[in-house]
Amino acid sequence: MKAGLRLKSLFITEKPSVAREFANALDLKPSGRDGYLESEKAVITWCVGHLVTMSYPDKYDPKLKRWDLETLPFLPEDYKYEIIPGVKKQYDIVCSLLNREDIDTIYVCTDSGREGEYIYRLVDQEAHVTGKQKKRVWIDSQTKEEVLRGVREAKDLSEYDNLASAAYLRAKEDYLMGINFSRVLTLKYGWTLGNFMKQKRSVVVAVGRVMTCVLGMIVKREREIRSFVPTPFFKVLSHITPQGVMIESEWKAVKGSRYFESKKLYKDNGFLKKEDAEAFIKEIEEASGMETIVEASAKRQEKKNPPLLYNLAELQNQCSKMFKLSPDETLKIVQELYEKKLVTYPRTDARVLSVAVSKEISKNLSGLKNYGILSETAAEILDKKSYTGLAKTRYVDDKKITDHYAIIPTGQALNNLKSVSQTGQKVYEVIVRRFLCIFLPPAVYSKIKLVTRTAGETFTANFKLLVDPGYLLVTGGKEAKKQDSVSKEQIDAILSLKKGMKLQIKKHLIKDGTTTPPKRYNSGSLILAMENAGQLIEDEDLRAQIRGSGIGTSATRAEIVKKLINNQYIALNKKTQTVTPTLMGEMIFDVVRGSIHSLLNPELTASWEKGLTYVAEGTVSEEEYMKKLNHFVAKHTDAVKRTNHQYVLRRMFDETAKYYVNKKGKGE
């Protein structure tokens, strides 16, 4: 190094807008150059997303350009990488800066996650950077304080080597499964698909570890709906009028009932045949003389706590319901809110805060005092000091956080809201409301229950009354506006009844019902099902309790759904956000099901994701994972080469096509 050379630090971000935010936060006052910014103390550049990618097989051997069963499976020992042609100019700039003589410390400021790590590591690898100190800046928002903290507390890049290993493996996994399975299935069945669709060419079968699994979830759901046969059932109700007030109760076949676990029932409260329900009414009316005995009448209070904070999947689901936004649209909006310093890092799976953040939470609240529509709520929380003790609540748990905590408002940069779209402002409001509600009291309900016994059979009436809306005043929604399903007179009448009292039955009646098919996924519920290994759990509290391993990650799920739409394997109805398969999507599903069935297994797909998490945590080595991956790809590629399902598939395609007559395969 030349004597007297003034040493500088180099900051590498993921895009130009972030580079400018870093320059402002660090108070560098840089001058603009071609592809970077420079001041007396530092240089800041950016990667514009990926600059380096994995090479296609023909870069290993030109013969591999031609798709041929003899060259599969393709499992390279050493992987080749190349600069993406469209961004070569920026790569050359970044590469020269990384190796510049006066740069002694490199601060890696790409996105704080697995993919951001991968973006930098590929550049570092291709630029052959040596002899520099490398530090990793890991931040949860782009506010000035957080950027300064991230730079101040930056750890040695080597501490993120396990995360980088997981990133490389994820890419290799997608690469190997994509190339081998897509090629082998296309070579075996592409013409079968093309001929059926009268395209006079072989159709490429696009396969991906996560993408194919998600397609499977959508096709299976569609076929469940298609094959669903509705079951009628008949409930038995009774009307009694204590104190002249009418109360309706429902019969249930509890233990002790002559119909307990009877095959004549649908579940435990409806007869499968109307004549059985009529015979049952006649039977109990004759036996009871139209008289019923009070078993119990009770009133109890129930509290409902505010829900956990938003992670990306929950926010995508909410925005799909409220604003009919696709997961991809929601991610773009929340990413913009993050870059404008309005919210914390969006690509998170966590629904809680860290202990450290909870101690400083009054800063976020203070900023929201200037957020018009909810300023009074924020001010009230601060005045009452409702935020004290937050660290001891269920909304704070370091063990439930991997990379980043939940999405919350920073309370800063509210002026930036003016430059956000109307929809973006609504999404911000949704995030703020969910955040504020964790500082508010629970909603309080009164639950009133009446149990009567008629000729040994149990009838029950349940009522729920919202007594104090608590946090619901801020979150709004249907629950806060629900009308009371019970009057004061009914409550008084029920609570006046004592055990053993006899009451006259006014009448019994039959209420018809019919079972309903499973619901189609919408774009939001699909993301939630992906988050929980293919299981869609409607209840939000239950989801939080039994979260399993996800399919894909919060950073990739929206992109996977978008890819399925672009491939025309699924269709998204923009008005309802309902997701359905296309004819081609169902045909691809049948091809995969008959050849590599395990690709459609959500638990197996989730276990691959879990394996990557173990690599990132350092509990599974890169070598172990790679050995398992190579074995899986080789085994299934060789198995497909031996299959010949063309005739069976043709029959399946004919069967499926009946449902797409006049629909052009769009699945709508």
PDB file of N, CA and C in Angstrom, residues 69 184-196 587 590-591 594-595 640-654:
ATOM      1  N   LEU A  69     -31.775 -37.493 -22.032  1.00  0.00           N
ATOM      2  CA  LEU A  69     -31.880 -38.353 -20.838  1.00  0.00           C
ATOM      3  C   LEU A  69     -30.520 -38.924 -20.434  1.00  0.00           C
ATOM      4  N   VAL A 184     -36.000 -33.960 -17.068  1.00  0.00           N
ATOM      5  CA  VAL A 184     -36.387 -35.373 -17.190  1.00  0.00           C
ATOM      6  C   VAL A 184     -37.895 -35.507 -17.428  1.00  0.00           C
ATOM      7  N   LEU A 185     -38.702 -34.696 -16.770  1.00  0.00           N
ATOM      8  CA  LEU A 185     -40.157 -34.774 -16.960  1.00  0.00           C
ATOM      9  C   LEU A 185     -40.567 -34.237 -18.334  1.00  0.00           C
ATOM     10  N   THR A 186     -39.865 -33.208 -18.801  1.00  0.00           N
ATOM     11  CA  THR A 186     -40.156 -32.670 -20.136  1.00  0.00           C
ATOM     12  C   THR A 186     -39.794 -33.696 -21.212  1.00  0.00           C
ATOM     13  N   LEU A 187     -38.625 -34.320 -21.059  1.00  0.00           N
ATOM     14  CA  LEU A 187     -38.187 -35.317 -22.040  1.00  0.00           C
ATOM     15  C   LEU A 187     -39.128 -36.525 -22.080  1.00  0.00           C
ATOM     16  N   LYS A 188     -39.653 -36.907 -20.914  1.00  0.00           N
ATOM     17  CA  LYS A 188     -40.536 -38.075 -20.858  1.00  0.00           C
ATOM     18  C   LYS A 188     -41.978 -37.740 -21.250  1.00  0.00           C
ATOM     19  N   TYR A 189     -42.459 -36.555 -20.819  1.00  0.00           N
ATOM     20  CA  TYR A 189     -43.902 -36.303 -20.956  1.00  0.00           C
ATOM     21  C   TYR A 189     -44.264 -34.976 -21.640  1.00  0.00           C
ATOM     22  N   GLY A 190     -43.264 -34.220 -22.088  1.00  0.00           N
ATOM     23  CA  GLY A 190     -43.530 -32.935 -22.736  1.00  0.00           C
ATOM     24  C   GLY A 190     -44.377 -33.072 -23.995  1.00  0.00           C
ATOM     25  N   TRP A 191     -44.082 -34.118 -24.801  1.00  0.00           N
ATOM     26  CA  TRP A 191     -44.859 -34.328 -26.030  1.00  0.00           C
ATOM     27  C   TRP A 191     -46.281 -34.785 -25.711  1.00  0.00           C
ATOM     28  N   THR A 192     -46.440 -35.557 -24.649  1.00  0.00           N
ATOM     29  CA  THR A 192     -47.790 -36.000 -24.243  1.00  0.00           C
ATOM     30  C   THR A 192     -48.649 -34.776 -23.920  1.00  0.00           C
ATOM     31  N   LEU A 193     -48.052 -33.829 -23.194  1.00  0.00           N
ATOM     32  CA  LEU A 193     -48.758 -32.583 -22.857  1.00  0.00           C
ATOM     33  C   LEU A 193     -49.024 -31.753 -24.112  1.00  0.00           C
ATOM     34  N   GLY A 194     -47.984 -31.587 -24.946  1.00  0.00           N
ATOM     35  CA  GLY A 194     -48.106 -30.766 -26.148  1.00  0.00           C
ATOM     36  C   GLY A 194     -49.149 -31.306 -27.113  1.00  0.00           C
ATOM     37  N   ASN A 195     -49.138 -32.626 -27.321  1.00  0.00           N
ATOM     38  CA  ASN A 195     -50.110 -33.241 -28.232  1.00  0.00           C
ATOM     39  C   ASN A 195     -51.535 -33.062 -27.713  1.00  0.00           C
ATOM     40  N   PHE A 196     -51.693 -33.237 -26.409  1.00  0.00           N
ATOM     41  CA  PHE A 196     -53.044 -33.099 -25.840  1.00  0.00           C
ATOM     42  C   PHE A 196     -53.565 -31.677 -26.023  1.00  0.00           C
ATOM     43  N   MET A 587     -52.712 -30.794 -15.276  1.00  0.00           N
ATOM     44  CA  MET A 587     -51.971 -31.798 -16.041  1.00  0.00           C
ATOM     45  C   MET A 587     -50.538 -31.939 -15.522  1.00  0.00           C
ATOM     46  N   ASP A 590     -50.606 -33.985 -12.436  1.00  0.00           N
ATOM     47  CA  ASP A 590     -50.724 -35.430 -12.693  1.00  0.00           C
ATOM     48  C   ASP A 590     -49.400 -36.030 -13.162  1.00  0.00           C
ATOM     49  N   VAL A 591     -48.656 -35.268 -13.967  1.00  0.00           N
ATOM     50  CA  VAL A 591     -47.338 -35.738 -14.428  1.00  0.00           C
ATOM     51  C   VAL A 591     -46.418 -35.948 -13.223  1.00  0.00           C
ATOM     52  N   GLY A 594     -47.435 -38.880 -10.774  1.00  0.00           N
ATOM     53  CA  GLY A 594     -47.103 -40.226 -11.230  1.00  0.00           C
ATOM     54  C   GLY A 594     -45.609 -40.494 -11.315  1.00  0.00           C
ATOM     55  N   SER A 595     -44.788 -39.448 -11.108  1.00  0.00           N
ATOM     56  CA  SER A 595     -43.341 -39.611 -11.324  1.00  0.00           C
ATOM     57  C   SER A 595     -42.496 -39.286 -10.096  1.00  0.00           C
ATOM     58  N   VAL A 640     -37.630 -41.514 -12.751  1.00  0.00           N
ATOM     59  CA  VAL A 640     -38.488 -40.967 -13.820  1.00  0.00           C
ATOM     60  C   VAL A 640     -38.055 -41.525 -15.174  1.00  0.00           C
ATOM     61  N   LYS A 641     -36.755 -41.683 -15.362  1.00  0.00           N
ATOM     62  CA  LYS A 641     -36.246 -42.208 -16.641  1.00  0.00           C
ATOM     63  C   LYS A 641     -36.825 -43.595 -16.935  1.00  0.00           C
ATOM     64  N   ARG A 642     -37.148 -44.321 -15.864  1.00  0.00           N
ATOM     65  CA  ARG A 642     -37.678 -45.691 -16.040  1.00  0.00           C
ATOM     66  C   ARG A 642     -39.199 -45.714 -16.216  1.00  0.00           C
ATOM     67  N   THR A 643     -39.886 -44.578 -16.012  1.00  0.00           N
ATOM     68  CA  THR A 643     -41.361 -44.575 -16.085  1.00  0.00           C
ATOM     69  C   THR A 643     -41.844 -44.378 -17.519  1.00  0.00           C
ATOM     70  N   ASN A 644     -43.056 -44.868 -17.765  1.00  0.00           N
ATOM     71  CA  ASN A 644     -43.729 -44.662 -19.059  1.00  0.00           C
ATOM     72  C   ASN A 644     -45.235 -44.562 -18.789  1.00  0.00           C
ATOM     73  N   HIS A 645     -45.667 -43.392 -18.346  1.00  0.00           N
ATOM     74  CA  HIS A 645     -47.078 -43.227 -17.962  1.00  0.00           C
ATOM     75  C   HIS A 645     -47.906 -42.527 -19.038  1.00  0.00           C
ATOM     76  N   GLN A 646     -47.387 -42.436 -20.251  1.00  0.00           N
ATOM     77  CA  GLN A 646     -48.036 -41.615 -21.281  1.00  0.00           C
ATOM     78  C   GLN A 646     -49.520 -41.950 -21.479  1.00  0.00           C
ATOM     79  N   TYR A 647     -49.846 -43.244 -21.575  1.00  0.00           N
ATOM     80  CA  TYR A 647     -51.237 -43.633 -21.871  1.00  0.00           C
ATOM     81  C   TYR A 647     -52.154 -43.365 -20.679  1.00  0.00           C
ATOM     82  N   VAL A 648     -51.647 -43.652 -19.479  1.00  0.00           N
ATOM     83  CA  VAL A 648     -52.434 -43.392 -18.260  1.00  0.00           C
ATOM     84  C   VAL A 648     -52.691 -41.893 -18.132  1.00  0.00           C
ATOM     85  N   LEU A 649     -51.654 -41.090 -18.397  1.00  0.00           N
ATOM     86  CA  LEU A 649     -51.788 -39.637 -18.292  1.00  0.00           C
ATOM     87  C   LEU A 649     -52.806 -39.113 -19.296  1.00  0.00           C
ATOM     88  N   ARG A 650     -52.782 -39.666 -20.495  1.00  0.00           N
ATOM     89  CA  ARG A 650     -53.723 -39.212 -21.528  1.00  0.00           C
ATOM     90  C   ARG A 650     -55.167 -39.389 -21.044  1.00  0.00           C
ATOM     91  N   ARG A 651     -55.444 -40.516 -20.393  1.00  0.00           N
ATOM     92  CA  ARG A 651     -56.794 -40.761 -19.859  1.00  0.00           C
ATOM     93  C   ARG A 651     -57.127 -39.753 -18.757  1.00  0.00           C
ATOM     94  N   MET A 652     -56.124 -39.470 -17.904  1.00  0.00           N
ATOM     95  CA  MET A 652     -56.326 -38.490 -16.827  1.00  0.00           C
ATOM     96  C   MET A 652     -56.614 -37.103 -17.406  1.00  0.00           C
ATOM     97  N   PHE A 653     -55.849 -36.729 -18.433  1.00  0.00           N
ATOM     98  CA  PHE A 653     -56.033 -35.406 -19.058  1.00  0.00           C
ATOM     99  C   PHE A 653     -57.450 -35.289 -19.635  1.00  0.00           C
ATOM    100  N   ASP A 654     -57.917 -36.378 -20.282  1.00  0.00           N
ATOM    101  CA  ASP A 654     -59.275 -36.376 -20.853  1.00  0.00           C
ATOM    102  C   ASP A 654     -60.313 -36.137 -19.761  1.00  0.00           C
TER     103      ASP A 654
END
